[in-house]
Amino acid sequence: MGHAAKGADLPLNRILAGDCIEAMNALPAGSVDLIFADPPYNLQLRADLHRPDNSRVDAVDDAWDRFANFSTYDEFTRAWLSAARRLLKPNGAIWVIGSYHNIFRLGAELQNQGYWILNDVVWRKSNPMPNFRGKRLTNAHETLIWASREEGARYTFNYEALKALNDGVQMRSDWVLPICTGHERLKNADGDKAHPTQKPESLLHRVLVATTNPGDVVLDPFFGTGTTGAVAKMLGRDFIGIERETAYREVAEKRLSRVRRYDKSGLEVTRAKRAEPRVPFGTLVERGMLRPGEVLVSQSGKTAKVRADGTLVSADHTGSIHQVGAALEGAPSCNGWTYWTFRKDGEHVPIDVLRQQIRAEMR
Amino acid sequence: MGHAAKGADLPLNRILAGDCIEAMNALPAGSVDLIFADPPYNLQLRADLHRPDNSRVDAVDDAWDRFANFSTYDEFTRAWLSAARRLLKPNGAIWVIGSYHNIFRLGAELQNQGYWILNDVVWRKSNPMPNFRGKRLTNAHETLIWASREEGARYTFNYEALKALNDGVQMRSDWVLPICTGHERLKNADGDKAHPTQKPESLLHRVLVATTNPGDVVLDPFFGTGTTGAVAKMLGRDFIGIERETAYREVAEKRLSRVRRYDKSGLEVTRAKRAEPRVPFGTLVERGMLRPGEVLVSQSGKTAKVRADGTLVSADHTGSIHQVGAALEGAPSCNGWTYWTFRKDGEHVPIDVLRQQIRAEMR
DNA sequence: GCCAATGGTGAATCATCCA
DNA sequence: TTGGATGATTCACCATTGG
């Protein structure tokens, strides 16, 4: 690792001001173990968006996220990825994060430059912002790409640590983590969010535990309010941050001064117990366990037909298995899972049996 | 939709033999509602990155080599995506699916050609193959991209149906579905799997319910063993398949001959309110359901008087139910139908109830 | 002090019809 | 083609307030 030389040459645990490409070019080649990069996404906003209650969505419209066209964005991507690659040690690796607006361009350029993709990882947000106009799917994830400097490199991967983080089974390429809210979300003096796109520390925690060792040097060329630095410090890694905006640097400096490195025992994480996973009734239809047009029969002899979208139709009612059951019984509510049965081998079997099958597969 | 012309010009519900680009170029422009494409990952490309003796290629040659090979794949991608775009109706859409080997190149080229990305969707596999060597994360997902032909197009999205499929909450961009196994997995006579990457029918079910209507034409240029065609047929959509390999076509033909369309009542799906006929507010006054001079009260306690022409007057504003509501609330817009109430038997009832009465009479 | 009700908010390429 | 009017549309979580 060359710890003595490292300290002499590198501005460790500091935030460098200025353009990330210039700043990277001023650092010595082959000096960094890991790069985590959260570049501008190039969101292409069209107009204001309002919630159904008429409040305005505070969207990302900052100057730093605006590019004239794809070609300009690609040029920027090419330049910073190339500067980043020069800084990596031969066995170093990079993470980039993005959304569908930019991630395909990032991934293609990584490949073009000779980076070797190891995994793409999906950050599944447990609490994403909904789609307010009902025109698309809820944008509920972001994509990360993990790549080594080149094919055949001996990158760092702490397989056992991640397996432990995942209750003893292999960590998968989809990570369910909440977005950054509450006390963790940094605020300005006026109470507004300090940065529009602050990432949760849990995400960086997993990235750094997975792909670095204590003492490694982690570079973040789009440092923002310093989540990468904060988690690196907690985990006993060294960091180098680069950030152009003075306001973000100031917030990050303050944040970092308050961060304390964990002692070894502090690395334990408390894990919430998982409830039984929710299984929508529609899943049974999609998976062919029930066919659209098939007739369900209730315990009391009422019938209804299944539709392709997982709703039921009886003579007078349309809706979910629960709604139609309740309507037919004149009851305020009804558990459709136990109320409805389907025919199997001449027998009436509660549809809940099918739900249990799916849950069993998910374990 | 032009069903007569459609049948005359298009080889509906058939599998075309041959190269997909040539086959697509032989079809009439603007004739297809949806394209679902599962293109090859280009194994050629990966093989080329190693020398036959498994030696590592040197850095300079490596970069050139890689560029040349990605370039070949990109050229292929460019050609078929362009042929596909020509076939789409103006309001048509496309789905592509891939893994990190090719999805970034697909996504970037979609954007380059002017397709407009609507969502990227993660197919989260509930039962992926584990990573045996413990060198990476378990590759537990694939990525789909859903894009319209161009920005501003009026693509099909059955929002309410997908919400129903998901137990009443809007569908997210991450879909948990099992891989294709068991009896659904097609086998050759020798018991081997008939196709290496057969997709589950549940995935196509969700795609087609979400973004097509019964009677739409769905094209799959990499038809394989025909999952797209099978689900399209079940759901009452027409399909066109293109497949180069004779063996796959034969399996697909046999499979399709056994598929039955679902009963028509099962194919109906929950519709958006927008599809309901428009009822002008003035109709309520004309019909005597509300009297000129009658006072409406908002949810927030504001009042306004009904006039004979179906406008409202408050202390400071005159206009439609929506305009006066928006003005009184200082909001950019307001749905007057749910905002205003009238007195009935001493209760405040939303005026939307009266609209529903009229709509019921229209059915 | 605890629980319920209310309000705010998060990387967003977020409408359609008719004159 | 453009502009104005209509009117459809949200999930999970956290913080605050009220009882």
Short mmCIF file of C-alpha atoms in Angstrom, two decimals, chain A residues 21-266:
data_model
loop_
_atom_site.label_atom_id
_atom_site.label_comp_id
_atom_site.label_asym_id
_atom_site.label_seq_id
_atom_site.Cartn_x
_atom_site.Cartn_y
_atom_site.Cartn_z
CA ILE A 21 -11.01 17.21 -14.03
CA GLU A 22 -8.32 19.78 -13.32
CA ALA A 23 -8.05 18.68 -9.73
CA MET A 24 -7.71 15.01 -10.72
CA ASN A 25 -5.08 15.83 -13.32
CA ALA A 26 -3.01 17.49 -10.59
CA LEU A 27 -2.89 14.31 -8.49
CA PRO A 28 -0.30 11.56 -9.00
CA ALA A 29 -1.24 8.64 -11.25
CA GLY A 30 -1.98 5.23 -9.76
CA SER A 31 -2.55 6.53 -6.25
CA VAL A 32 -6.18 5.76 -5.46
CA ASP A 33 -7.84 2.49 -4.42
CA LEU A 34 -11.46 3.36 -5.07
CA ILE A 35 -13.42 6.10 -6.78
CA PHE A 36 -17.05 6.78 -5.95
CA ALA A 37 -18.65 9.18 -8.40
CA ASP A 38 -22.12 10.70 -8.34
CA PRO A 39 -21.93 12.94 -11.41
CA PRO A 40 -24.69 15.29 -12.58
CA TYR A 41 -27.57 13.25 -14.01
CA ASN A 42 -28.48 15.66 -16.78
CA LEU A 43 -32.15 15.60 -15.81
CA GLN A 44 -34.13 17.20 -18.55
CA LEU A 45 -36.81 19.12 -16.79
CA ARG A 46 -39.63 20.45 -18.85
CA ALA A 47 -41.95 22.37 -16.56
CA ASP A 48 -43.01 22.66 -12.96
CA LEU A 49 -44.58 19.61 -11.43
CA HIS A 50 -47.29 19.83 -8.79
CA ARG A 51 -48.55 17.23 -6.38
CA PRO A 52 -52.27 16.41 -6.36
CA ASP A 53 -52.59 18.77 -3.39
CA ASN A 54 -51.16 21.53 -5.60
CA SER A 55 -47.86 21.86 -3.73
CA ARG A 56 -44.89 22.28 -6.02
CA VAL A 57 -42.23 19.60 -6.29
CA ASP A 58 -38.82 21.03 -5.49
CA ALA A 59 -37.00 19.42 -8.40
CA VAL A 60 -33.33 19.52 -9.34
CA ASP A 61 -32.88 22.55 -11.55
CA ASP A 62 -29.39 23.62 -10.51
CA ALA A 63 -27.04 25.04 -13.11
CA TRP A 64 -24.53 22.24 -12.54
CA ASP A 65 -27.01 19.68 -13.81
CA ARG A 66 -27.73 21.37 -17.12
CA PHE A 67 -26.09 20.28 -20.36
CA ALA A 68 -26.90 21.50 -23.85
CA ASN A 69 -27.30 18.03 -25.37
CA PHE A 70 -26.15 14.43 -25.16
CA SER A 71 -22.97 15.19 -27.01
CA THR A 72 -21.90 17.82 -24.48
CA TYR A 73 -22.71 15.46 -21.66
CA ASP A 74 -20.75 12.65 -23.31
CA GLU A 75 -17.72 14.87 -23.72
CA PHE A 76 -17.83 15.78 -20.05
CA THR A 77 -18.22 12.11 -19.12
CA ARG A 78 -15.33 11.07 -21.31
CA ALA A 79 -13.05 13.67 -19.75
CA TRP A 80 -13.69 12.95 -16.11
CA LEU A 81 -13.76 9.15 -16.50
CA SER A 82 -10.43 9.31 -18.27
CA ALA A 83 -8.88 11.50 -15.58
CA ALA A 84 -10.29 9.15 -12.96
CA ARG A 85 -8.83 6.08 -14.61
CA ARG A 86 -5.35 7.59 -14.57
CA LEU A 87 -5.58 8.00 -10.81
CA LEU A 88 -6.58 4.42 -10.08
CA LYS A 89 -4.05 1.89 -8.89
CA PRO A 90 -3.89 -1.13 -11.25
CA ASN A 91 -6.18 -3.08 -8.96
CA GLY A 92 -8.36 -0.09 -8.16
CA ALA A 93 -12.04 0.12 -8.94
CA ILE A 94 -14.76 2.68 -9.56
CA TRP A 95 -18.42 3.07 -8.66
CA VAL A 96 -20.69 5.42 -10.55
CA ILE A 97 -24.33 6.11 -9.81
CA GLY A 98 -27.04 7.46 -12.04
CA SER A 99 -30.60 7.23 -13.31
CA TYR A 100 -31.93 6.35 -16.75
CA HIS A 101 -31.16 9.88 -17.87
CA ASN A 102 -27.42 9.34 -17.77
CA ILE A 103 -26.52 5.82 -16.65
CA PHE A 104 -26.50 4.31 -20.13
CA ARG A 105 -24.06 6.91 -21.32
CA LEU A 106 -21.89 6.39 -18.26
CA GLY A 107 -21.87 2.63 -18.69
CA ALA A 108 -21.07 2.75 -22.39
CA GLU A 109 -18.21 5.18 -21.83
CA LEU A 110 -16.80 3.06 -18.99
CA GLN A 111 -16.67 0.15 -21.40
CA ASN A 112 -15.21 2.27 -24.18
CA GLN A 113 -12.34 3.36 -21.95
CA GLY A 114 -11.41 -0.16 -20.97
CA TYR A 115 -12.94 -0.25 -17.51
CA TRP A 116 -14.27 -3.76 -16.83
CA ILE A 117 -17.79 -3.89 -15.43
CA LEU A 118 -18.06 -6.23 -12.44
CA ASN A 119 -21.70 -5.70 -11.54
CA ASP A 120 -24.48 -3.27 -12.08
CA VAL A 121 -26.26 -2.73 -8.82
CA VAL A 122 -29.79 -1.51 -8.34
CA TRP A 123 -30.54 0.71 -5.40
CA ARG A 124 -34.20 -0.04 -4.75
CA LYS A 125 -35.58 2.88 -2.80
CA SER A 126 -37.92 1.84 -0.05
CA ASN A 127 -39.53 5.27 -0.06
CA PRO A 128 -39.29 6.87 -3.50
CA MET A 129 -41.27 9.84 -4.63
CA PRO A 130 -44.42 8.61 -6.40
CA ASN A 131 -45.39 9.40 -9.97
CA PHE A 132 -47.93 12.16 -9.46
CA ARG A 133 -49.60 12.23 -12.83
CA GLY A 134 -50.08 8.52 -13.25
CA LYS A 135 -48.26 8.56 -16.57
CA ARG A 136 -45.38 6.19 -15.84
CA LEU A 137 -44.10 3.71 -13.35
CA THR A 138 -42.89 5.07 -10.04
CA ASN A 139 -39.23 5.84 -10.50
CA ALA A 140 -38.20 3.70 -7.57
CA HIS A 141 -34.56 2.91 -8.17
CA GLU A 142 -31.18 4.22 -9.22
CA THR A 143 -28.41 2.24 -10.85
CA LEU A 144 -24.79 1.89 -9.75
CA ILE A 145 -22.03 0.41 -11.85
CA TRP A 146 -19.02 -1.22 -10.23
CA ALA A 147 -16.03 -1.63 -12.52
CA SER A 148 -12.36 -2.47 -12.21
CA ARG A 149 -9.71 -0.42 -13.98
CA GLU A 150 -9.31 -3.15 -16.58
CA GLU A 151 -10.15 -6.71 -17.35
CA GLY A 152 -8.29 -9.23 -15.23
CA ALA A 153 -7.46 -6.80 -12.43
CA ARG A 154 -7.42 -8.18 -8.89
CA TYR A 155 -10.05 -5.92 -7.42
CA THR A 156 -11.09 -5.89 -3.77
CA PHE A 157 -14.33 -7.66 -2.86
CA ASN A 158 -15.14 -8.54 0.72
CA TYR A 159 -17.48 -11.36 -0.09
CA GLU A 160 -17.84 -12.69 3.45
CA ALA A 161 -18.50 -9.26 4.91
CA LEU A 162 -21.34 -8.66 2.49
CA LYS A 163 -22.73 -12.09 3.09
CA ALA A 164 -22.76 -11.30 6.79
CA LEU A 165 -24.49 -7.98 6.11
CA ASN A 166 -27.17 -9.96 4.28
CA ASP A 167 -28.05 -12.36 7.08
CA GLY A 168 -25.70 -15.08 5.89
CA VAL A 169 -26.76 -15.35 2.28
CA GLN A 170 -24.86 -13.98 -0.72
CA MET A 171 -25.39 -10.28 -1.30
CA ARG A 172 -27.40 -9.71 -4.45
CA SER A 173 -27.14 -7.01 -7.08
CA ASP A 174 -30.30 -5.29 -5.81
CA TRP A 175 -30.05 -3.33 -2.59
CA VAL A 176 -33.11 -2.08 -0.74
CA LEU A 177 -32.24 1.10 1.12
CA PRO A 178 -34.23 4.19 2.13
CA ILE A 179 -33.49 7.59 0.63
CA CYS A 180 -31.76 10.19 2.74
CA THR A 181 -34.28 11.89 5.02
CA GLY A 182 -34.79 12.93 8.61
CA HIS A 183 -31.83 13.93 10.77
CA GLU A 184 -29.33 12.59 8.25
CA ARG A 185 -30.51 15.07 5.62
CA LEU A 186 -28.33 18.17 5.90
CA LYS A 187 -30.13 21.49 6.08
CA ASN A 188 -29.09 25.08 5.48
CA ALA A 189 -29.60 27.77 8.08
CA ASP A 190 -32.95 28.57 6.46
CA GLY A 191 -34.10 24.99 6.86
CA ASP A 192 -33.88 24.11 3.16
CA LYS A 193 -32.01 21.01 2.08
CA ALA A 194 -28.31 21.77 1.75
CA HIS A 195 -27.91 19.62 -1.36
CA PRO A 196 -30.66 18.45 -3.70
CA THR A 197 -29.32 14.94 -4.15
CA GLN A 198 -27.65 13.90 -0.90
CA LYS A 199 -27.06 10.14 -0.85
CA PRO A 200 -27.80 8.00 2.22
CA GLU A 201 -24.83 6.93 4.31
CA SER A 202 -26.14 3.36 4.24
CA LEU A 203 -25.44 3.20 0.51
CA LEU A 204 -21.85 4.33 0.91
CA HIS A 205 -21.42 2.08 3.89
CA ARG A 206 -22.25 -0.93 1.78
CA VAL A 207 -20.08 0.20 -1.12
CA LEU A 208 -17.05 0.83 1.06
CA VAL A 209 -17.41 -2.31 3.16
CA ALA A 210 -17.76 -4.33 -0.03
CA THR A 211 -14.89 -2.94 -2.08
CA THR A 212 -12.30 -1.32 0.17
CA ASN A 213 -10.17 -2.22 3.17
CA PRO A 214 -9.25 -0.02 6.15
CA GLY A 215 -6.50 2.40 5.14
CA ASP A 216 -7.53 2.49 1.48
CA VAL A 217 -7.75 5.81 -0.33
CA VAL A 218 -11.22 6.67 -1.62
CA LEU A 219 -11.67 9.54 -4.09
CA ASP A 220 -14.99 11.29 -4.71
CA PRO A 221 -14.75 13.78 -7.59
CA PHE A 222 -18.33 15.04 -7.06
CA PHE A 223 -18.10 15.37 -3.31
CA GLY A 224 -21.20 17.48 -2.68
CA THR A 225 -21.93 17.59 1.02
CA GLY A 226 -19.49 14.78 1.70
CA THR A 227 -21.36 11.54 2.31
CA THR A 228 -18.48 9.54 0.83
CA GLY A 229 -15.97 11.28 3.08
CA ALA A 230 -18.11 10.92 6.17
CA VAL A 231 -18.60 7.19 5.73
CA ALA A 232 -14.95 6.66 4.73
CA LYS A 233 -13.86 8.39 7.93
CA MET A 234 -16.25 6.33 10.05
CA LEU A 235 -14.91 3.16 8.47
CA GLY A 236 -11.24 4.05 8.81
CA ARG A 237 -10.61 4.72 5.14
CA ASP A 238 -8.84 7.83 3.84
CA PHE A 239 -10.70 10.05 1.44
CA ILE A 240 -10.05 12.81 -1.07
CA GLY A 241 -13.00 14.99 -2.01
CA ILE A 242 -13.31 17.37 -4.94
CA GLU A 243 -16.12 19.89 -5.05
CA ARG A 244 -16.65 22.96 -7.16
CA GLU A 245 -19.39 24.70 -5.17
CA THR A 246 -18.22 26.66 -2.14
CA ALA A 247 -21.53 26.24 -0.32
CA TYR A 248 -21.36 22.45 -0.52
CA ARG A 249 -17.73 22.39 0.62
CA GLU A 250 -18.57 24.43 3.69
CA VAL A 251 -21.39 22.12 4.67
CA ALA A 252 -19.17 19.10 4.09
CA GLU A 253 -16.27 20.49 6.17
CA LYS A 254 -18.59 21.08 9.09
CA ARG A 255 -20.12 17.65 8.72
CA LEU A 256 -16.75 15.90 8.57
CA SER A 257 -15.44 17.68 11.64
CA ARG A 258 -18.22 16.06 13.62
CA VAL A 259 -17.80 12.56 12.23
CA ARG A 260 -16.00 10.07 14.47
CA ARG A 261 -14.34 6.94 13.32
CA TYR A 262 -16.08 3.81 14.58
CA ASP A 263 -14.19 1.64 16.95
CA LYS A 264 -14.10 -1.89 15.71
CA SER A 265 -17.14 -3.05 17.62
CA GLY A 266 -19.12 -0.16 16.17
#
